[in-house]
């Protein structure tokens, strides 16, 4: 198992990025199979999730997961670190605008997870730039 994990001397952030990448991949598969979980995030009765929006969200989530996977294994590379940072920044902006501007998301369990993960990881990565990027 250790052969597949990022180097241990780099701290916990690479492991976190790897975990979130795996979760993103699983979420992407789910988006192609059903809209049940996506509808928990985008829970506005006025604008329901449809199969196309679910698959689009799944594709976007998978692409973000791929970037995060590369960053997990190349945490010292400033370009990959910045790209991973951008994935969390874009995710936070997306969820915040869907909730606060467009009204397609409501605060609850479905939205709290992505918002907390994107905000927490963004803060973690911004504060640890000097530790990881060499």
GROMACS .gro file of N, CA and C in nm:
model
  402
    1UNK      N    1   0.082  -0.120   0.000
    1UNK     CA    2   0.000   0.000   0.000
    1UNK      C    3   0.086   0.126   0.000
    2UNK      N    4   0.197   0.124   0.072
    2UNK     CA    5   0.284   0.240   0.082
    2UNK      C    6   0.341   0.279  -0.055
    3UNK      N    7   0.349   0.183  -0.147
    3UNK     CA    8   0.399   0.214  -0.280
    3UNK      C    9   0.309   0.310  -0.356
    4UNK      N   10   0.182   0.311  -0.321
    4UNK     CA   11   0.085   0.393  -0.393
    4UNK      C   12   0.060   0.528  -0.326
    5UNK      N   13   0.112   0.548  -0.205
    5UNK     CA   14   0.087   0.672  -0.132
    5UNK      C   15   0.194   0.776  -0.163
    6UNK      N   16   0.158   0.902  -0.152
    6UNK     CA   17   0.260   1.007  -0.168
    6UNK      C   18   0.367   0.994  -0.060
    7UNK      N   19   0.484   1.053  -0.078
    7UNK     CA   20   0.591   1.044   0.022
    7UNK      C   21   0.547   1.095   0.159
    8UNK      N   22   0.578   1.017   0.262
    8UNK     CA   23   0.534   1.049   0.398
    8UNK      C   24   0.604   1.171   0.456
    9UNK      N   25   0.725   1.200   0.412
    9UNK     CA   26   0.799   1.313   0.469
    9UNK      C   27   0.739   1.448   0.430
   10UNK      N   28   0.646   1.449   0.339
   10UNK     CA   29   0.588   1.574   0.293
   10UNK      C   30   0.472   1.624   0.377
   11UNK      N   31   0.438   1.555   0.484
   11UNK     CA   32   0.327   1.599   0.568
   11UNK      C   33   0.196   1.536   0.526
   12UNK      N   34   0.087   1.592   0.578
   12UNK     CA   35  -0.045   1.533   0.558
   12UNK      C   36  -0.121   1.587   0.437
   13UNK      N   37  -0.086   1.703   0.388
   13UNK     CA   38  -0.159   1.762   0.277
   13UNK      C   39  -0.163   1.671   0.154
   14UNK      N   40  -0.053   1.607   0.113
   14UNK     CA   41  -0.062   1.518  -0.002
   14UNK      C   42  -0.161   1.403   0.019
   15UNK      N   43  -0.167   1.350   0.140
   15UNK     CA   44  -0.264   1.243   0.170
   15UNK      C   45  -0.407   1.295   0.158
   16UNK      N   46  -0.428   1.417   0.208
   16UNK     CA   47  -0.561   1.479   0.199
   16UNK      C   48  -0.601   1.499   0.053
   17UNK      N   49  -0.509   1.551  -0.027
   17UNK     CA   50  -0.538   1.570  -0.169
   17UNK      C   51  -0.569   1.438  -0.237
   18UNK      N   52  -0.498   1.333  -0.201
   18UNK     CA   53  -0.524   1.200  -0.257
   18UNK      C   54  -0.663   1.151  -0.216
   19UNK      N   55  -0.698   1.169  -0.090
   19UNK     CA   56  -0.830   1.127  -0.042
   19UNK      C   57  -0.941   1.203  -0.115
   20UNK      N   58  -0.927   1.334  -0.125
   20UNK     CA   59  -1.029   1.415  -0.191
   20UNK      C   60  -1.036   1.381  -0.340
   21UNK      N   61  -0.924   1.348  -0.399
   21UNK     CA   62  -0.924   1.304  -0.538
   21UNK      C   63  -1.005   1.176  -0.555
   22UNK      N   64  -0.987   1.083  -0.464
   22UNK     CA   65  -1.064   0.957  -0.469
   22UNK      C   66  -1.213   0.983  -0.448
   23UNK      N   67  -1.245   1.069  -0.353
   23UNK     CA   68  -1.385   1.104  -0.327
   23UNK      C   69  -1.445   1.173  -0.450
   24UNK      N   70  -1.368   1.261  -0.513
   24UNK     CA   71  -1.415   1.329  -0.634
   24UNK      C   72  -1.444   1.230  -0.746
   25UNK      N   73  -1.357   1.133  -0.762
   25UNK     CA   74  -1.378   1.031  -0.865
   25UNK      C   75  -1.505   0.951  -0.838
   26UNK      N   76  -1.524   0.911  -0.713
   26UNK     CA   77  -1.646   0.837  -0.677
   26UNK      C   78  -1.770   0.924  -0.700
   27UNK      N   79  -1.761   1.050  -0.665
   27UNK     CA   80  -1.873   1.142  -0.686
   27UNK      C   81  -1.902   1.158  -0.835
   28UNK      N   82  -1.798   1.161  -0.917
   28UNK     CA   83  -1.817   1.173  -1.061
   28UNK      C   84  -1.891   1.054  -1.118
   29UNK      N   85  -1.854   0.936  -1.076
   29UNK     CA   86  -1.923   0.815  -1.120
   29UNK      C   87  -2.070   0.821  -1.079
   30UNK      N   88  -2.093   0.861  -0.956
   30UNK     CA   89  -2.230   0.874  -0.906
   30UNK      C   90  -2.311   0.972  -0.989
   31UNK      N   91  -2.248   1.082  -1.031
   31UNK     CA   92  -2.319   1.183  -1.111
   31UNK      C   93  -2.366   1.126  -1.245
   32UNK      N   94  -2.293   1.029  -1.299
   32UNK     CA   95  -2.332   0.968  -1.425
   32UNK      C   96  -2.441   0.861  -1.406
   33UNK      N   97  -2.451   0.807  -1.285
   33UNK     CA   98  -2.546   0.699  -1.260
   33UNK      C   99  -2.680   0.747  -1.207
   34UNK      N  100  -2.679   0.853  -1.127
   34UNK     CA  101  -2.801   0.900  -1.064
   34UNK      C  102  -2.788   1.047  -1.027
   35UNK      N  103  -2.899   1.116  -1.016
   35UNK     CA  104  -2.897   1.254  -0.974
   35UNK      C  105  -2.932   1.270  -0.826
   36UNK      N  106  -2.948   1.161  -0.756
   36UNK     CA  107  -2.993   1.163  -0.617
   36UNK      C  108  -2.903   1.250  -0.529
   37UNK      N  109  -2.772   1.225  -0.534
   37UNK     CA  110  -2.681   1.296  -0.445
   37UNK      C  111  -2.654   1.439  -0.492
   38UNK      N  112  -2.649   1.457  -0.623
   38UNK     CA  113  -2.630   1.592  -0.677
   38UNK      C  114  -2.749   1.680  -0.640
   39UNK      N  115  -2.867   1.620  -0.637
   39UNK     CA  116  -2.988   1.695  -0.600
   39UNK      C  117  -2.986   1.737  -0.454
   40UNK      N  118  -2.904   1.674  -0.372
   40UNK     CA  119  -2.892   1.717  -0.232
   40UNK      C  120  -2.815   1.848  -0.221
   41UNK      N  121  -2.725   1.871  -0.315
   41UNK     CA  122  -2.651   1.998  -0.316
   41UNK      C  123  -2.736   2.106  -0.382
   42UNK      N  124  -2.785   2.074  -0.500
   42UNK     CA  125  -2.867   2.169  -0.577
   42UNK      C  126  -3.013   2.136  -0.549
   43UNK      N  127  -3.062   2.185  -0.437
   43UNK     CA  128  -3.191   2.140  -0.386
   43UNK      C  129  -3.305   2.239  -0.408
   44UNK      N  130  -3.289   2.332  -0.500
   44UNK     CA  131  -3.397   2.427  -0.526
   44UNK      C  132  -3.510   2.356  -0.600
   45UNK      N  133  -3.632   2.364  -0.549
   45UNK     CA  134  -3.744   2.302  -0.619
   45UNK      C  135  -3.777   2.374  -0.751
   46UNK      N  136  -3.734   2.498  -0.763
   46UNK     CA  137  -3.762   2.575  -0.885
   46UNK      C  138  -3.670   2.537  -1.001
   47UNK      N  139  -3.551   2.486  -0.967
   47UNK     CA  140  -3.453   2.449  -1.070
   47UNK      C  141  -3.397   2.311  -1.038
   48UNK      N  142  -3.470   2.206  -1.068
   48UNK     CA  143  -3.422   2.072  -1.033
   48UNK      C  144  -3.302   2.029  -1.118
   49UNK      N  145  -3.225   1.937  -1.063
   49UNK     CA  146  -3.111   1.880  -1.134
   49UNK      C  147  -3.165   1.791  -1.245
   50UNK      N  148  -3.105   1.801  -1.363
   50UNK     CA  149  -3.143   1.712  -1.472
   50UNK      C  150  -3.022   1.626  -1.510
   51UNK      N  151  -3.042   1.524  -1.590
   51UNK     CA  152  -2.929   1.435  -1.623
   51UNK      C  153  -2.810   1.507  -1.687
   52UNK      N  154  -2.836   1.604  -1.774
   52UNK     CA  155  -2.724   1.676  -1.837
   52UNK      C  156  -2.645   1.756  -1.735
   53UNK      N  157  -2.713   1.829  -1.647
   53UNK     CA  158  -2.640   1.908  -1.547
   53UNK      C  159  -2.564   1.816  -1.452
   54UNK      N  160  -2.621   1.701  -1.421
   54UNK     CA  161  -2.552   1.605  -1.334
   54UNK      C  162  -2.425   1.552  -1.398
   55UNK      N  163  -2.433   1.516  -1.525
   55UNK     CA  164  -2.314   1.466  -1.595
   55UNK      C  165  -2.208   1.575  -1.613
   56UNK      N  166  -2.252   1.696  -1.640
   56UNK     CA  167  -2.158   1.809  -1.653
   56UNK      C  168  -2.085   1.831  -1.521
   57UNK      N  169  -2.161   1.829  -1.411
   57UNK     CA  170  -2.099   1.844  -1.279
   57UNK      C  171  -2.003   1.727  -1.252
   58UNK      N  172  -2.041   1.607  -1.293
   58UNK     CA  173  -1.955   1.491  -1.275
   58UNK      C  174  -1.824   1.503  -1.352
   59UNK      N  175  -1.831   1.556  -1.473
   59UNK     CA  176  -1.711   1.574  -1.554
   59UNK      C  177  -1.619   1.678  -1.492
   60UNK      N  178  -1.677   1.790  -1.450
   60UNK     CA  179  -1.601   1.896  -1.385
   60UNK      C  180  -1.535   1.844  -1.256
   61UNK      N  181  -1.609   1.766  -1.179
   61UNK     CA  182  -1.557   1.711  -1.054
   61UNK      C  183  -1.443   1.613  -1.082
   62UNK      N  184  -1.456   1.532  -1.186
   62UNK     CA  185  -1.350   1.437  -1.220
   62UNK      C  186  -1.223   1.511  -1.262
   63UNK      N  187  -1.238   1.614  -1.343
   63UNK     CA  188  -1.121   1.692  -1.385
   63UNK      C  189  -1.051   1.754  -1.264
   64UNK      N  190  -1.128   1.808  -1.171
   64UNK     CA  191  -1.070   1.863  -1.048
   64UNK      C  192  -0.996   1.754  -0.971
   65UNK      N  193  -1.054   1.635  -0.965
   65UNK     CA  194  -0.990   1.524  -0.895
   65UNK      C  195  -0.858   1.483  -0.958
   66UNK      N  196  -0.851   1.486  -1.090
   66UNK     CA  197  -0.726   1.452  -1.160
   66UNK      C  198  -0.617   1.553  -1.125
   67UNK      N  199  -0.650   1.681  -1.126
   67UNK     CA  200  -0.552   1.785  -1.091
   67UNK      C  201  -0.504   1.763  -0.947
   68UNK      N  202  -0.596   1.736  -0.857
   68UNK     CA  203  -0.561   1.714  -0.716
   68UNK      C  204  -0.475   1.589  -0.698
   69UNK      N  205  -0.501   1.487  -0.777
   69UNK     CA  206  -0.419   1.365  -0.773
   69UNK      C  207  -0.276   1.395  -0.813
   70UNK      N  208  -0.259   1.467  -0.922
   70UNK     CA  209  -0.124   1.505  -0.965
   70UNK      C  210  -0.055   1.590  -0.859
   71UNK      N  211  -0.128   1.682  -0.799
   71UNK     CA  212  -0.069   1.768  -0.695
   71UNK      C  213  -0.029   1.687  -0.573
   72UNK      N  214  -0.105   1.584  -0.540
   72UNK     CA  215  -0.072   1.501  -0.423
   72UNK      C  216   0.065   1.435  -0.440
   73UNK      N  217   0.096   1.392  -0.560
   73UNK     CA  218   0.222   1.323  -0.584
   73UNK      C  219   0.337   1.417  -0.622
   74UNK      N  220   0.304   1.540  -0.653
   74UNK     CA  221   0.407   1.639  -0.692
   74UNK      C  222   0.382   1.769  -0.616
   75UNK      N  223   0.371   1.755  -0.485
   75UNK     CA  224   0.331   1.866  -0.398
   75UNK      C  225   0.430   1.983  -0.400
   76UNK      N  226   0.555   1.957  -0.434
   76UNK     CA  227   0.656   2.063  -0.434
   76UNK      C  228   0.659   2.142  -0.565
   77UNK      N  229   0.586   2.096  -0.665
   77UNK     CA  230   0.582   2.164  -0.794
   77UNK      C  231   0.489   2.285  -0.784
   78UNK      N  232   0.541   2.407  -0.800
   78UNK     CA  233   0.457   2.525  -0.781
   78UNK      C  234   0.339   2.534  -0.878
   79UNK      N  235   0.356   2.486  -1.000
   79UNK     CA  236   0.246   2.493  -1.096
   79UNK      C  237   0.132   2.398  -1.058
   80UNK      N  238   0.166   2.276  -1.019
   80UNK     CA  239   0.061   2.182  -0.978
   80UNK      C  240  -0.004   2.227  -0.848
   81UNK      N  241   0.074   2.282  -0.758
   81UNK     CA  242   0.019   2.334  -0.633
   81UNK      C  243  -0.081   2.445  -0.664
   82UNK      N  244  -0.044   2.537  -0.753
   82UNK     CA  245  -0.134   2.646  -0.790
   82UNK      C  246  -0.260   2.594  -0.859
   83UNK      N  247  -0.244   2.497  -0.948
   83UNK     CA  248  -0.361   2.440  -1.015
   83UNK      C  249  -0.456   2.376  -0.914
   84UNK      N  250  -0.400   2.303  -0.818
   84UNK     CA  251  -0.484   2.242  -0.714
   84UNK      C  252  -0.554   2.350  -0.632
   85UNK      N  253  -0.480   2.455  -0.598
   85UNK     CA  254  -0.541   2.568  -0.527
   85UNK      C  255  -0.660   2.623  -0.607
   86UNK      N  256  -0.640   2.641  -0.736
   86UNK     CA  257  -0.747   2.693  -0.821
   86UNK      C  258  -0.869   2.601  -0.820
   87UNK      N  259  -0.848   2.470  -0.816
   87UNK     CA  260  -0.965   2.380  -0.816
   87UNK      C  261  -1.052   2.404  -0.693
   88UNK      N  262  -0.988   2.430  -0.580
   88UNK     CA  263  -1.065   2.457  -0.457
   88UNK      C  264  -1.126   2.596  -0.460
   89UNK      N  265  -1.053   2.693  -0.515
   89UNK     CA  266  -1.108   2.828  -0.526
   89UNK      C  267  -1.228   2.834  -0.618
   90UNK      N  268  -1.217   2.767  -0.733
   90UNK     CA  269  -1.330   2.763  -0.827
   90UNK      C  270  -1.448   2.689  -0.765
   91UNK      N  271  -1.420   2.580  -0.696
   91UNK     CA  272  -1.528   2.505  -0.630
   91UNK      C  273  -1.599   2.593  -0.527
   92UNK      N  274  -1.523   2.662  -0.445
   92UNK     CA  275  -1.583   2.749  -0.344
   92UNK      C  276  -1.666   2.859  -0.409
   93UNK      N  277  -1.612   2.921  -0.512
   93UNK     CA  278  -1.686   3.026  -0.582
   93UNK      C  279  -1.814   2.970  -0.646
   94UNK      N  280  -1.803   2.852  -0.703
   94UNK     CA  281  -1.921   2.790  -0.765
   94UNK      C  282  -2.031   2.763  -0.663
   95UNK      N  283  -1.995   2.696  -0.554
   95UNK     CA  284  -2.096   2.661  -0.454
   95UNK      C  285  -2.153   2.787  -0.387
   96UNK      N  286  -2.068   2.886  -0.362
   96UNK     CA  287  -2.116   3.009  -0.299
   96UNK      C  288  -2.213   3.084  -0.390
   97UNK      N  289  -2.182   3.092  -0.519
   97UNK     CA  290  -2.272   3.163  -0.609
   97UNK      C  291  -2.401   3.085  -0.633
   98UNK      N  292  -2.393   2.953  -0.640
   98UNK     CA  293  -2.516   2.874  -0.657
   98UNK      C  294  -2.608   2.891  -0.536
   99UNK      N  295  -2.547   2.906  -0.420
   99UNK     CA  296  -2.625   2.924  -0.296
   99UNK      C  297  -2.674   3.068  -0.280
  100UNK      N  298  -2.580   3.163  -0.288
  100UNK     CA  299  -2.610   3.301  -0.251
  100UNK      C  300  -2.659   3.390  -0.366
  101UNK      N  301  -2.622   3.357  -0.489
  101UNK     CA  302  -2.659   3.442  -0.603
  101UNK      C  303  -2.773   3.381  -0.684
  102UNK      N  304  -2.755   3.256  -0.727
  102UNK     CA  305  -2.852   3.195  -0.817
  102UNK      C  306  -2.966   3.122  -0.745
  103UNK      N  307  -2.945   3.087  -0.619
  103UNK     CA  308  -3.049   3.022  -0.541
  103UNK      C  309  -3.078   2.878  -0.580
  104UNK      N  310  -2.984   2.813  -0.649
  104UNK     CA  311  -3.007   2.675  -0.689
  104UNK      C  312  -2.962   2.576  -0.581
  105UNK      N  313  -2.891   2.624  -0.481
  105UNK     CA  314  -2.846   2.539  -0.371
  105UNK      C  315  -2.897   2.599  -0.241
  106UNK      N  316  -2.925   2.512  -0.147
  106UNK     CA  317  -2.968   2.555  -0.013
  106UNK      C  318  -2.869   2.501   0.088
  107UNK      N  319  -2.849   2.580   0.195
  107UNK     CA  320  -2.757   2.533   0.299
  107UNK      C  321  -2.816   2.411   0.367
  108UNK      N  322  -2.736   2.309   0.379
  108UNK     CA  323  -2.776   2.184   0.443
  108UNK      C  324  -2.664   2.083   0.428
  109UNK      N  325  -2.692   1.958   0.458
  109UNK     CA  326  -2.589   1.854   0.451
  109UNK      C  327  -2.526   1.843   0.312
  110UNK      N  328  -2.607   1.853   0.209
  110UNK     CA  329  -2.555   1.839   0.074
  110UNK      C  330  -2.457   1.947   0.034
  111UNK      N  331  -2.479   2.069   0.079
  111UNK     CA  332  -2.393   2.181   0.044
  111UNK      C  333  -2.280   2.201   0.145
  112UNK      N  334  -2.304   2.168   0.269
  112UNK     CA  335  -2.205   2.191   0.375
  112UNK      C  336  -2.074   2.118   0.348
  113UNK      N  337  -2.082   1.993   0.307
  113UNK     CA  338  -1.961   1.915   0.282
  113UNK      C  339  -1.869   1.979   0.180
  114UNK      N  340  -1.919   2.006   0.058
  114UNK     CA  341  -1.832   2.068  -0.043
  114UNK      C  342  -1.780   2.206  -0.002
  115UNK      N  343  -1.863   2.285   0.065
  115UNK     CA  344  -1.819   2.418   0.107
  115UNK      C  345  -1.709   2.408   0.213
  116UNK      N  346  -1.728   2.321   0.311
  116UNK     CA  347  -1.628   2.306   0.417
  116UNK      C  348  -1.498   2.247   0.363
  117UNK      N  349  -1.507   2.148   0.275
  117UNK     CA  350  -1.385   2.090   0.218
  117UNK      C  351  -1.311   2.192   0.132
  118UNK      N  352  -1.383   2.263   0.047
  118UNK     CA  353  -1.315   2.361  -0.039
  118UNK      C  354  -1.256   2.475   0.042
  119UNK      N  355  -1.329   2.526   0.140
  119UNK     CA  356  -1.278   2.636   0.223
  119UNK      C  357  -1.160   2.591   0.308
  120UNK      N  358  -1.175   2.479   0.374
  120UNK     CA  359  -1.068   2.429   0.461
  120UNK      C  360  -0.942   2.396   0.386
  121UNK      N  361  -0.957   2.329   0.271
  121UNK     CA  362  -0.839   2.292   0.193
  121UNK      C  363  -0.773   2.415   0.132
  122UNK      N  364  -0.853   2.509   0.087
  122UNK     CA  365  -0.798   2.633   0.033
  122UNK      C  366  -0.715   2.706   0.139
  123UNK      N  367  -0.769   2.717   0.258
  123UNK     CA  368  -0.696   2.783   0.368
  123UNK      C  369  -0.569   2.706   0.403
  124UNK      N  370  -0.580   2.574   0.411
  124UNK     CA  371  -0.466   2.489   0.443
  124UNK      C  372  -0.355   2.508   0.339
  125UNK      N  373  -0.392   2.502   0.213
  125UNK     CA  374  -0.291   2.513   0.107
  125UNK      C  375  -0.229   2.652   0.103
  126UNK      N  376  -0.309   2.756   0.123
  126UNK     CA  377  -0.254   2.892   0.121
  126UNK      C  378  -0.156   2.915   0.236
  127UNK      N  379  -0.187   2.864   0.353
  127UNK     CA  380  -0.099   2.884   0.468
  127UNK      C  381   0.026   2.797   0.464
  128UNK      N  382   0.024   2.689   0.387
  128UNK     CA  383   0.137   2.596   0.385
  128UNK      C  384   0.221   2.603   0.258
  129UNK      N  385   0.196   2.702   0.175
  129UNK     CA  386   0.270   2.717   0.049
  129UNK      C  387   0.421   2.704   0.071
  130UNK      N  388   0.475   2.779   0.163
  130UNK     CA  389   0.619   2.781   0.187
  130UNK      C  390   0.675   2.649   0.237
  131UNK      N  391   0.594   2.569   0.301
  131UNK     CA  392   0.640   2.439   0.350
  131UNK      C  393   0.652   2.338   0.236
  132UNK      N  394   0.556   2.341   0.145
  132UNK     CA  395   0.553   2.239   0.041
  132UNK      C  396   0.623   2.280  -0.088
  133UNK      N  397   0.607   2.402  -0.130
  133UNK     CA  398   0.664   2.443  -0.259
  133UNK      C  399   0.809   2.482  -0.238
  134UNK      N  400   0.894   2.417  -0.313
  134UNK     CA  401   1.039   2.439  -0.298
  134UNK      C  402   1.097   2.493  -0.425
   0.00000   0.00000   0.00000
